[in-house]
Tab-separated table of C-alpha atoms in Angstrom:
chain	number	residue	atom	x	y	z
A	1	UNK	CA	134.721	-47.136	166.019
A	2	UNK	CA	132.055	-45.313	163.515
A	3	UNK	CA	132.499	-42.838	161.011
A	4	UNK	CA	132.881	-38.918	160.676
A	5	UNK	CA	129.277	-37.930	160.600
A	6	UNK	CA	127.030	-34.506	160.685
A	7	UNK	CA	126.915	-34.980	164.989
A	8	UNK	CA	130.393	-34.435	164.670
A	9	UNK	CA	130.448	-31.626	162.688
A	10	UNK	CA	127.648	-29.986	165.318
A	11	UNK	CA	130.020	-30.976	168.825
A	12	UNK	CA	132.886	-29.646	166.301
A	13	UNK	CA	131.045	-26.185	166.076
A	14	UNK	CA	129.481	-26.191	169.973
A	15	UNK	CA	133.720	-26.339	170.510
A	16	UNK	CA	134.645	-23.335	168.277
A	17	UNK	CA	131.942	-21.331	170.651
A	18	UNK	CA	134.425	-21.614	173.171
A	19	UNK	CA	137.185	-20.954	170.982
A	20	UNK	CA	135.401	-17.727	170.362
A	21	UNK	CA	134.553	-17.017	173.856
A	22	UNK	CA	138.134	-17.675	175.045
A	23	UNK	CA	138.969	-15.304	172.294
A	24	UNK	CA	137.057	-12.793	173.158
A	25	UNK	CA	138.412	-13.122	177.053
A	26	UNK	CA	141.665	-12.819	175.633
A	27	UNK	CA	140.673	-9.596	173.802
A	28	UNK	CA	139.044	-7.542	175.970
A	29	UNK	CA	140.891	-8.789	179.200
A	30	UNK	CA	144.141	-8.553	177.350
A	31	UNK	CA	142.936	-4.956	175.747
A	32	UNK	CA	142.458	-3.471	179.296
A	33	UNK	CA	145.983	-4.998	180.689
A	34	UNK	CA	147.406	-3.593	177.729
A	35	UNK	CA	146.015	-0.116	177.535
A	36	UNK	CA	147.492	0.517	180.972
A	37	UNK	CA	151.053	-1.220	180.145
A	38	UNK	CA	150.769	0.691	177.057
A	39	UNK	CA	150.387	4.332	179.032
A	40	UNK	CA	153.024	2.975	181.577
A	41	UNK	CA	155.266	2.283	178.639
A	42	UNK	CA	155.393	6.057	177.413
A	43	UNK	CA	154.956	7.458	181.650
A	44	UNK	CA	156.754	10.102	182.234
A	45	UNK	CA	157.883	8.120	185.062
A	46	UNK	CA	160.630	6.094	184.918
A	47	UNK	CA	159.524	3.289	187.356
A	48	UNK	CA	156.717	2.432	185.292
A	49	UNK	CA	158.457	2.815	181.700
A	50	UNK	CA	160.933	-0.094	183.377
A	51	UNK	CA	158.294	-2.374	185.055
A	52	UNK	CA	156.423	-2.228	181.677
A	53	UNK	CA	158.996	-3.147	179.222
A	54	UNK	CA	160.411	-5.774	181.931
A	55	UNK	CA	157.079	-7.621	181.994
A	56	UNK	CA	156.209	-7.372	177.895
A	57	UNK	CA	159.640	-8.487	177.127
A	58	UNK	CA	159.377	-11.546	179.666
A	59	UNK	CA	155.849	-12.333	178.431
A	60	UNK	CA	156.977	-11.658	174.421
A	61	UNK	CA	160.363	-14.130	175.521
A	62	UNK	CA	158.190	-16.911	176.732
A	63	UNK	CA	156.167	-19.391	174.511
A	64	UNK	CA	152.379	-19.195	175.579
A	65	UNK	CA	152.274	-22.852	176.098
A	66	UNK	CA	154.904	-22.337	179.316
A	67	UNK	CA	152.935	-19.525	180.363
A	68	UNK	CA	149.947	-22.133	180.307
A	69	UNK	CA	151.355	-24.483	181.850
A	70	UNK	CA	152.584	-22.466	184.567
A	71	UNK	CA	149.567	-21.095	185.129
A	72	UNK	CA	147.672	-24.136	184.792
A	73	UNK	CA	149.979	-25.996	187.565
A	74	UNK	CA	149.983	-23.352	189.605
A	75	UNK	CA	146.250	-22.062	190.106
A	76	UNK	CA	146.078	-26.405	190.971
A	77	UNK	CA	148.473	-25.764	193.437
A	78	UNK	CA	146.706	-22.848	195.374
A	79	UNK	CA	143.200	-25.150	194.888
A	80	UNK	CA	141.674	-23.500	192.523
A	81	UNK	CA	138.240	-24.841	190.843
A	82	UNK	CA	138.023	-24.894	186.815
A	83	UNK	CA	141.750	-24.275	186.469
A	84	UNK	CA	141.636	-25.155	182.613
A	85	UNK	CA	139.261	-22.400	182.055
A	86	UNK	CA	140.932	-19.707	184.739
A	87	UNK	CA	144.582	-20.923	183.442
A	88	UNK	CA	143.434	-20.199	179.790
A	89	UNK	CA	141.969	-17.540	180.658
A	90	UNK	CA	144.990	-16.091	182.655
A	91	UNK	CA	147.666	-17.280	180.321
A	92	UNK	CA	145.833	-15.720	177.280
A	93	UNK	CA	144.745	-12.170	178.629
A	94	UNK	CA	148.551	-11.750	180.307
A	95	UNK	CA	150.036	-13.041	177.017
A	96	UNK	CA	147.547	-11.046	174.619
A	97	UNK	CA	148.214	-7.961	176.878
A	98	UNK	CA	152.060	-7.537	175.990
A	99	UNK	CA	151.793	-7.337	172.351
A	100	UNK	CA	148.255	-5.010	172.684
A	101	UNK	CA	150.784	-2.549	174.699
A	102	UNK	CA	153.508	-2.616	172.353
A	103	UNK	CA	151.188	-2.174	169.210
A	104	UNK	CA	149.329	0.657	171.103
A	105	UNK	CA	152.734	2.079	172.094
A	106	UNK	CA	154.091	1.941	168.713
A	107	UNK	CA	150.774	4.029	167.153
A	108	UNK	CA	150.830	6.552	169.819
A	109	UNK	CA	154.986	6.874	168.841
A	110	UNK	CA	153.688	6.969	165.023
A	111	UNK	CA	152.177	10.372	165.897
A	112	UNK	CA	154.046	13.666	164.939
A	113	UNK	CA	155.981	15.562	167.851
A	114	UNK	CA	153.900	18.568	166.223
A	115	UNK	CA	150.949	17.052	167.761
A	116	UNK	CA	152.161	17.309	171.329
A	117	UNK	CA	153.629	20.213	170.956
A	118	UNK	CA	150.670	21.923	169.804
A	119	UNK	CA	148.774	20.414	172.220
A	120	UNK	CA	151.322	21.943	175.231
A	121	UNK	CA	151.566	25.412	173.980
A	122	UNK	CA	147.277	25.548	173.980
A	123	UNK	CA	147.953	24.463	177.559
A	124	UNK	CA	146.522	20.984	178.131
A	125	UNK	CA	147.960	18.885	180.845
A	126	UNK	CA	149.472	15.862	179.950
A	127	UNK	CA	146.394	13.554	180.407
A	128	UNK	CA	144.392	16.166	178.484
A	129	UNK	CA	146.554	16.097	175.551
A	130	UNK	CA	146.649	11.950	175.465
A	131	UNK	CA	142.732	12.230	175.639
A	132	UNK	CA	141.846	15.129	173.334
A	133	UNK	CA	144.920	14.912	170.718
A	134	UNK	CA	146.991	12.132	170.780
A	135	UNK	CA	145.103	8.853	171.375
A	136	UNK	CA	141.902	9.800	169.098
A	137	UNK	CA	144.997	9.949	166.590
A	138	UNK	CA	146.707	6.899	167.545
A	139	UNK	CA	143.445	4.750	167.592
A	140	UNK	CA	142.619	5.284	163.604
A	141	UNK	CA	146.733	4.187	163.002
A	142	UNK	CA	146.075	0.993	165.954
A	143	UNK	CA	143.207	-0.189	164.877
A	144	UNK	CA	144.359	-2.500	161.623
A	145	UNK	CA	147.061	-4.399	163.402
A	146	UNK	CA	144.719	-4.487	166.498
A	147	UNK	CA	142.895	-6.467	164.801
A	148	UNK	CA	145.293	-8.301	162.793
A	149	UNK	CA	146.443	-9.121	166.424
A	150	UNK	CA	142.640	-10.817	166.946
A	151	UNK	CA	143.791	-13.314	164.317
A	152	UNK	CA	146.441	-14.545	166.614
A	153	UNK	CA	144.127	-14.578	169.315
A	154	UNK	CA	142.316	-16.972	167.772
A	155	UNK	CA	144.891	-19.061	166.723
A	156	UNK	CA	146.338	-18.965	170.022
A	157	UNK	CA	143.409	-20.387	171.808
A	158	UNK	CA	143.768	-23.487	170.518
A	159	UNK	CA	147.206	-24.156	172.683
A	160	UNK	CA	144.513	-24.207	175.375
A	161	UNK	CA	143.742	-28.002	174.342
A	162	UNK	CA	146.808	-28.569	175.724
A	163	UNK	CA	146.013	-28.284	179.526
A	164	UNK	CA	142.996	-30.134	178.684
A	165	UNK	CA	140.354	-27.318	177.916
A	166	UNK	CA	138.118	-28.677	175.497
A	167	UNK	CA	137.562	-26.185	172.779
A	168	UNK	CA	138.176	-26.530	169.056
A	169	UNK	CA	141.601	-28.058	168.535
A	170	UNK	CA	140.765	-30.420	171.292
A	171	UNK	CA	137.171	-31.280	170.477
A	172	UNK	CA	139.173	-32.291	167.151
A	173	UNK	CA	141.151	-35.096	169.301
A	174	UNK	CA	137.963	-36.304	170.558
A	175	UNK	CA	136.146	-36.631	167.803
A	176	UNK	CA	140.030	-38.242	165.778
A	177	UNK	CA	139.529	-40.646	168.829
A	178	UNK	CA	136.333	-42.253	168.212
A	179	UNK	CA	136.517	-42.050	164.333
A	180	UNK	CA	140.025	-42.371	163.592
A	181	UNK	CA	139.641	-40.064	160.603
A	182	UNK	CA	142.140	-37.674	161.160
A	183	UNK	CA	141.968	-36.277	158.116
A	184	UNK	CA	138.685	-35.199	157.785
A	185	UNK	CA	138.587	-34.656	161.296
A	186	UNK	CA	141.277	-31.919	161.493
A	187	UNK	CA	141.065	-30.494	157.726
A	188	UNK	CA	136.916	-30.070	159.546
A	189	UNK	CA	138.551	-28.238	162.561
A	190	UNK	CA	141.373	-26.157	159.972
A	191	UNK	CA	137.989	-25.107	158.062
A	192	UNK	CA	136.385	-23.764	161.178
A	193	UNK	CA	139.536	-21.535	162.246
A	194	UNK	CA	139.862	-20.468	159.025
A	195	UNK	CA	136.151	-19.350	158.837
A	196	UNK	CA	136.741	-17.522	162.087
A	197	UNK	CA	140.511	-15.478	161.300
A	198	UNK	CA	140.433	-15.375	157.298
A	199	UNK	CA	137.237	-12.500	157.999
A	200	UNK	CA	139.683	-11.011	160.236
A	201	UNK	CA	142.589	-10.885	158.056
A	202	UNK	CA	140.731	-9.760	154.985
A	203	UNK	CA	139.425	-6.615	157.950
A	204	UNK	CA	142.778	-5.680	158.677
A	205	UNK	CA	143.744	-5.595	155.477
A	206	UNK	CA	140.760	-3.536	154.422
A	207	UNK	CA	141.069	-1.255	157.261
A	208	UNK	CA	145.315	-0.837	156.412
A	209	UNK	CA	144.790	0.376	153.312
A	210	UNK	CA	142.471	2.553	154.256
A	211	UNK	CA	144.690	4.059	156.800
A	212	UNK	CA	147.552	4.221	154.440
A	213	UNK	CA	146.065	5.848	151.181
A	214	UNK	CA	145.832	3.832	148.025
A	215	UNK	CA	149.263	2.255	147.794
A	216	UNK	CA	149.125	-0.329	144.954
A	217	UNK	CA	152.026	-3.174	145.248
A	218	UNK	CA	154.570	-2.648	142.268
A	219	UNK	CA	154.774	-6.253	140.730
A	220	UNK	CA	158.088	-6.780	139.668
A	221	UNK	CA	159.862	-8.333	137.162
B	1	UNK	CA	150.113	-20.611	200.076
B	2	UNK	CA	152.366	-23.102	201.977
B	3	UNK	CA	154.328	-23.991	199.188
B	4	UNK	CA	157.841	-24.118	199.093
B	5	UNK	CA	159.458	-24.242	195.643
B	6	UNK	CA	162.551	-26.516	195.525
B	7	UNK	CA	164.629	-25.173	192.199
B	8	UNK	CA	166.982	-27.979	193.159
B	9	UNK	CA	164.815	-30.665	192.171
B	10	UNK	CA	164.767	-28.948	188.452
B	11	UNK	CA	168.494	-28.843	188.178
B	12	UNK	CA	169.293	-31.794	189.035
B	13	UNK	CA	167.677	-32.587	185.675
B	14	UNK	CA	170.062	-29.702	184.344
B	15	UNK	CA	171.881	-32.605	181.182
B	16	UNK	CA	168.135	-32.784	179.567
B	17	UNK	CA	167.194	-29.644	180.020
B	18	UNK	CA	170.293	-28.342	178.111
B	19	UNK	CA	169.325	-31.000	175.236
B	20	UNK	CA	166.468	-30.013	174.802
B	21	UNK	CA	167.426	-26.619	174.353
B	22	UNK	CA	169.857	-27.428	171.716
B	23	UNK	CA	167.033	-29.709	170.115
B	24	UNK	CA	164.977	-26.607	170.269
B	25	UNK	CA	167.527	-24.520	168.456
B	26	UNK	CA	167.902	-27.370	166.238
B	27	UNK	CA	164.457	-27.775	164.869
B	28	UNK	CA	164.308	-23.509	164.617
B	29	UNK	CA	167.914	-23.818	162.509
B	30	UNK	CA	166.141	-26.291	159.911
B	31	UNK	CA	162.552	-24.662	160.402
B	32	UNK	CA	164.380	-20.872	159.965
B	33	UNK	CA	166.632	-22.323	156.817
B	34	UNK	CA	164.263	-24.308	154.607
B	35	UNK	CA	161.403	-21.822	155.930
B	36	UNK	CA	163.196	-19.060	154.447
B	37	UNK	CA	163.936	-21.140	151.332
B	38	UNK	CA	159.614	-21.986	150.646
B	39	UNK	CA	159.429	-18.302	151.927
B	40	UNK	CA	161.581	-16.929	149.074
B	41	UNK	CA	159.913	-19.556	146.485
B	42	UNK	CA	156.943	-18.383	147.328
B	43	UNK	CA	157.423	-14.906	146.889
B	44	UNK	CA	158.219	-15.254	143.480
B	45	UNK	CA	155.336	-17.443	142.937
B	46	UNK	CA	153.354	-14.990	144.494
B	47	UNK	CA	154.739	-11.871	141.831
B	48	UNK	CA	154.703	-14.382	139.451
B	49	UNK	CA	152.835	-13.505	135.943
B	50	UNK	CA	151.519	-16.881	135.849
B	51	UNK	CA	148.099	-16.312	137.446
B	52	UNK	CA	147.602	-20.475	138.457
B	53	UNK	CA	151.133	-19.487	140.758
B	54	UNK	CA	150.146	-16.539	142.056
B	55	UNK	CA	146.820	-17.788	143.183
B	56	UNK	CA	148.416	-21.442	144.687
B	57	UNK	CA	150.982	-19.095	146.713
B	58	UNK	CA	148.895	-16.843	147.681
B	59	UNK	CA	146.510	-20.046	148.683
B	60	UNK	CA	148.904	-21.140	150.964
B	61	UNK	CA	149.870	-18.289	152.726
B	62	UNK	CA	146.276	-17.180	153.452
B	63	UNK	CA	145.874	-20.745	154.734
B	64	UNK	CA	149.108	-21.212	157.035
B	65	UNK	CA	148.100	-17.681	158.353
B	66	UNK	CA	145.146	-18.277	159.308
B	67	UNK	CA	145.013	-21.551	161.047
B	68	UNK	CA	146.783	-22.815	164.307
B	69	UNK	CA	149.955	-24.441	164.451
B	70	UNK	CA	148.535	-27.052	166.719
B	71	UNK	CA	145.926	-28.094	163.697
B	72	UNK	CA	148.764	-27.991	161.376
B	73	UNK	CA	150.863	-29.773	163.211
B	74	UNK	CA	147.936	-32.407	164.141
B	75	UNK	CA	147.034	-32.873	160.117
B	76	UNK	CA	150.600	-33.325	159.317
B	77	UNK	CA	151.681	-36.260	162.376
B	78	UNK	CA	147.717	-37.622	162.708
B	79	UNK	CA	146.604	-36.746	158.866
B	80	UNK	CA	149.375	-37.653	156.722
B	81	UNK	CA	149.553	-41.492	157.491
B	82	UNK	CA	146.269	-42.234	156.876
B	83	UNK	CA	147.526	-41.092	153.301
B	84	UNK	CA	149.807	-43.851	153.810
B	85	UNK	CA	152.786	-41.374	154.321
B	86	UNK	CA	153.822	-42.224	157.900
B	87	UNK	CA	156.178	-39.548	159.915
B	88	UNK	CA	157.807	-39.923	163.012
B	89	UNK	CA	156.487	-36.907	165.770
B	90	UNK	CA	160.072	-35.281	165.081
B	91	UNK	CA	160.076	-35.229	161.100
B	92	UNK	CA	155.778	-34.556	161.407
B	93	UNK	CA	157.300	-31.606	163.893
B	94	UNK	CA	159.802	-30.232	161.538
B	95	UNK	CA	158.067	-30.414	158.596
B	96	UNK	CA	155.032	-28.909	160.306
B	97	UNK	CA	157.396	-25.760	161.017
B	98	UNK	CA	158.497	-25.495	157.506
B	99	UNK	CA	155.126	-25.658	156.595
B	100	UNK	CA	154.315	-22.718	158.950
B	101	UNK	CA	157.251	-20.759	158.469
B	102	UNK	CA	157.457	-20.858	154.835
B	103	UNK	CA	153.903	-18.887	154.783
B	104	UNK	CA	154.838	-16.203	157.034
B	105	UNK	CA	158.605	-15.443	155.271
B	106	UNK	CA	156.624	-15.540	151.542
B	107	UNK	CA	154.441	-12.555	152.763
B	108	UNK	CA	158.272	-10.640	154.054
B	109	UNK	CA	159.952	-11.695	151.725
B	110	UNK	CA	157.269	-10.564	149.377
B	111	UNK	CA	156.947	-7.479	151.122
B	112	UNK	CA	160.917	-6.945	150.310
B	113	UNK	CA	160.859	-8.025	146.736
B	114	UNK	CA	158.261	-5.052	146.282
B	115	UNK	CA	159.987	-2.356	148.023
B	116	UNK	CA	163.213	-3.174	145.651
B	117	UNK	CA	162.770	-0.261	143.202
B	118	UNK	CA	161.877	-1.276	139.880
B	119	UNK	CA	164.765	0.715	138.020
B	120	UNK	CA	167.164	-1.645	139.522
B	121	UNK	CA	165.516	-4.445	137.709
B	122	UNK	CA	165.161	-2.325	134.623
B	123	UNK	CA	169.554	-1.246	135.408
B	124	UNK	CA	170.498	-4.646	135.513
B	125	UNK	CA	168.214	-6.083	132.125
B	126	UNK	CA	169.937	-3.150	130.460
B	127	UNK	CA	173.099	-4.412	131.220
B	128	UNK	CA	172.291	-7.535	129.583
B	129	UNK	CA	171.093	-9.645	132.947
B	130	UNK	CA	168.173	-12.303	131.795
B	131	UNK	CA	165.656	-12.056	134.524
B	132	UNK	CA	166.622	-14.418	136.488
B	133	UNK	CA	170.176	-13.388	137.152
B	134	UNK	CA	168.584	-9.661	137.875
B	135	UNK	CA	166.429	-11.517	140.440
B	136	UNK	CA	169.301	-13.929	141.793
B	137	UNK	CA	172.018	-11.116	141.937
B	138	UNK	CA	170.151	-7.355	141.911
B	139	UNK	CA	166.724	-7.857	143.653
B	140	UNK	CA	166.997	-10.642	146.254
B	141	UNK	CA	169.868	-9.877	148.010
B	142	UNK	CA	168.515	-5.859	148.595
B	143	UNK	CA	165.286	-7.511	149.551
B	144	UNK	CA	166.061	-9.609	152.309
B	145	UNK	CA	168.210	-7.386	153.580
B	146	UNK	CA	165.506	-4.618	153.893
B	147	UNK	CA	163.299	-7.467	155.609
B	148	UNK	CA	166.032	-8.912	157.790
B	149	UNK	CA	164.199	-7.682	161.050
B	150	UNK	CA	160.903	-8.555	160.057
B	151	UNK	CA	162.792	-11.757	159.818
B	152	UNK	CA	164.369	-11.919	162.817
B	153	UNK	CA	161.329	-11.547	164.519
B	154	UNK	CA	159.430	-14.134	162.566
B	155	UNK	CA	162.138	-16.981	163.296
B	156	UNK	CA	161.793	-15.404	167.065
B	157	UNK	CA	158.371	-16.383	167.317
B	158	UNK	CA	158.396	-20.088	165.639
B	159	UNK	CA	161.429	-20.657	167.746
B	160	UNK	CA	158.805	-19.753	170.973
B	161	UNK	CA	155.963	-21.112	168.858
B	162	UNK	CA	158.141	-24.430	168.102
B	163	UNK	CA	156.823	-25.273	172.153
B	164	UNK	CA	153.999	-26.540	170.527
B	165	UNK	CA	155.345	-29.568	168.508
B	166	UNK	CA	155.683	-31.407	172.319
B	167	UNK	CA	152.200	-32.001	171.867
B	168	UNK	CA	152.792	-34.419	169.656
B	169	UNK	CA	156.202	-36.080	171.382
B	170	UNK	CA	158.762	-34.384	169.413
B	171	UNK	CA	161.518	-33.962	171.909
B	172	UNK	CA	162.414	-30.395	172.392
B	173	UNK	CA	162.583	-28.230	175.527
B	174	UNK	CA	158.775	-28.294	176.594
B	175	UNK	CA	158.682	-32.439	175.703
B	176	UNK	CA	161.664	-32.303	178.296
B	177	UNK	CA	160.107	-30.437	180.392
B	178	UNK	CA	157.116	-32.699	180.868
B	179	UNK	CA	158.915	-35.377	181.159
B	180	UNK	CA	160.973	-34.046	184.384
B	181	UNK	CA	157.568	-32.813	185.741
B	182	UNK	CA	156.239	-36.157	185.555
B	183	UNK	CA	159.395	-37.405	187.245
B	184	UNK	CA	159.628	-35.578	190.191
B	185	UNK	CA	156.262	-33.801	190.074
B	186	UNK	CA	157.680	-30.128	190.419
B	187	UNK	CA	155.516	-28.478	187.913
B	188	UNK	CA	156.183	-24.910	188.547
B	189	UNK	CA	159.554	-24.718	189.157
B	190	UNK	CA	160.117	-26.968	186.154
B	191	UNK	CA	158.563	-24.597	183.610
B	192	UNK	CA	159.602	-21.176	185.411
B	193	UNK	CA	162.370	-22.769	184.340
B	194	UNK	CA	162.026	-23.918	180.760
B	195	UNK	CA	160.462	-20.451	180.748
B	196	UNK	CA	163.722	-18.818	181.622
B	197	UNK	CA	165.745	-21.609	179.265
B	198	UNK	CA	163.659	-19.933	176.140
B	199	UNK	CA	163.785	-16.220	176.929
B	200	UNK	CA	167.668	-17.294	176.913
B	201	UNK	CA	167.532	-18.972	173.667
B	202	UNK	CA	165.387	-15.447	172.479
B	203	UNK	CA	168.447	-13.147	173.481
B	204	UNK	CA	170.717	-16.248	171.984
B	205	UNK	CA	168.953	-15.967	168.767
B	206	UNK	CA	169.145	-12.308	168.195
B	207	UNK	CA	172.727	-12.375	168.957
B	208	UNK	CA	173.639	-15.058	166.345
B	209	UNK	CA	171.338	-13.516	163.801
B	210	UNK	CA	172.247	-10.376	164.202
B	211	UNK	CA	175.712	-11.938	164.155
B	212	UNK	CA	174.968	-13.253	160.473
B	213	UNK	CA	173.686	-10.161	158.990
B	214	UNK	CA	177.053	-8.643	159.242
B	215	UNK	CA	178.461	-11.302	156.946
B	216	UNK	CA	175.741	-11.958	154.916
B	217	UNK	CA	175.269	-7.558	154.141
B	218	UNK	CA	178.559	-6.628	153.628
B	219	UNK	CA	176.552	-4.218	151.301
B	220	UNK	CA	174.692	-2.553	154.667
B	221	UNK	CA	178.109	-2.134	156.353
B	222	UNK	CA	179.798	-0.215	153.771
B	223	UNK	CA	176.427	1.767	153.380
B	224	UNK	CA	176.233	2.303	157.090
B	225	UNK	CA	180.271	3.541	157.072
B	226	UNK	CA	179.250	5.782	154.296
């Protein structure tokens, strides 16, 4: 046993790298699933529109930690190498890639009927007015709870500890196990995710009010 | 790919299984009830005109929202006793969700308590209200009923997220779900399954809260008939 100590702090912060990393698998794997579940979702084609909402609302009914699991069990099964890191991985772009669709649904809803209709009577096809009208709309309405969404990312990488990948959270349990300073040990790790999402937050924030005009709160009474 | 999955082998499990589902919708009922209660505390905290409130609140919330559950739940079960508080992994579990839940109803709730226009305030002072019978009787009702999706949602999402207290041995579906898998070493089929048990208890919850809403808004269903 030995105390809490700078080293810490430094294997503490190597951790969060992968926290970050993970994160930004999540993100950009879980952007591209979620751009094409997000075009199947509003298809013209019925087939799609079902198979897309089927999946999200499976994915969105399951907690990510079964999902993990699942994944994490399974890719052993078929004798896979590095199955923490591929199950993460996995579990985390598939799970990310639901809610990306249904936020980048909901934005390219948010825009006017006018819009399309214009669009059709200049004669555009239907991919031609996504491109040139709709989406270069939709993306200045997606983009603050896009990355409000990051924020969860983050957070959500830490379930990852739980199949035995060692970033952050888990890092934290290694370091609690030698020490046996839990509190300075976690409120360490809590400091680190904070330093990594409260940016983010304060982003989307920034970026929804700039969307939205200059709506000030009403305090009431 | 020569595996064979054997559902029987789950099943057979089927009495915990359907405890720890009702544990699960347990821990959500108490999270979801006392999380609602902090939420709506700390929505008047955060509109407070005391600036030392407003500022703790809106600590808190920034704080709970942006740090894991798993950390939370860690510093609460692994933290707290070295204060000298000591917490079993179910009341370190529950409180943990309070903790977490509480956060993200204060910024609805908030959210509602804004959008309540202020000549209703101003209606109800007039008729002699003090304030806090305005708030009790005018604003808070209108408010959570204007929120009661983003709501539903929420409670959604910590029921899901409430997987996560396993970690530390509090026995709900995922703990039970382990435990089988370490019994008769069927991983996958055991959480395909748990994974169908909670998109279940999803369609379960929206029923029964949708279920509440009519009796708790009369107001809505008279407005809605209107």
């Amino acid at each position: 046993m030995r105390s809490f100590n700078p080293n810490d702090i430094l294997f503490l912060a190597q951790a969060a790298l992968w926290t970050i990393a993970l994160s930004l698998i999540a993100f950009f794997g879980g952007g591209i699933v979620g751009a094409i579940l997000a075009l199947w979702r509003i298809s013209t084609l019925r087939v799609l529109r079902m198979v897309a909402s089927g999946y999200i609302q499976i994915i969105q009914g399951m907690p990510l930690l079964i999902q993990l699991f699942i994944w994490y069990f399974g890719l052993n099964l078929l004798g896979m190498d590095l199955p923490a890191l591929m199950a993460a991985a996995i579990a985390l772009t598939l799970y990310s890639s639901a809610f990306f669709a249904e936020i980048w649904r909901g934005s390219i809803e948010a825009i006017p009927k006018g819009q399309w209709e214009s669009a059709a009577s200049l004669g555009l096809s239907r991919f031609e007015m996504l491109g040139y009208v709709i989406i270069p709309q939709a993306l200045r309405l997606a983009l603050p709870p896009t990355v409000g969404f990051m924020v969860q990312i983050v957070k959500n990488t830490s379930l990852t500890s739980l199949v035995g990948f060692v970033e952050l959270a888990r890092a934290g349990q290694l370091v609690n196990n030698v020490t046996f300073q839990p509190l300075p040990v976690f409120a360490c790790v809590a400091v680190i995710y904070f330093s990594t999402c409260f940016p983010l937050s304060i982003l989307s924030r920034w970026l929804e009010r700039r969307t939205h005009g200059h709506r000030q709160p009403v305090r009431s009474a | 790919m020569g595996y064979t999955f054997q559902f029987g082998e789950v099943f057979r499990y089927w009495p915990l299984l359907v405890e720890g589902a009702i544990n699960t919708l347990l821990f959500s009922a108490i999270a979801m009830a006392a999380g609602l209660a902090v939420g709506i505390g700390g929505a008047v905290c955060r509109n407070s005109s005391n600036r030392a409130l407003r500022a703790v609140a809106g600590g808190y919330v920034e704080i709970v929202r942006n740090t894991p559950l798993l950390v939370q739940l860690f510093l609460f079960y692994f933290g707290l006793p070295a204060t000298g508080l000591r917490l079993s992994a179910t009341e370190a579990a529950i409180l943990a969700l309070i903790f977490n839940t509480g956060a993200y109803s204060t910024e609805i709730v908030r959210a509602g308590i804004e959008n309540v226009h202020r000549s209703q305030v101003e209606a109800a002072t007039s008729l002699g209200l003090s304030r806090t019978q305005a708030f009790l009787h005018v604003v808070l009702l209108q408010a959570l009923e204007r929120v009661y999706p983003a709501l539903v949602s929420q409670f959604i999402l910590m029921m899901l997220a409430s997987s996560i207290v396993s970690a530390v041995g509090a026995e709900e579906l995922t703990a039970y779900g382990n435990r089988i898998q370490s019994e008769n070493f069927r991983s996958m089929e055991v959480y395909f399954v748990c994974g169908a048990v909670y998109l279940g208890l999803t369609y379960v919850m929206r029923f029964v809260l949708a279920f509440l809403a009519r009796f708790l808004f009369p107001r809505r269903r008279a407005l809605a008939r209107a």
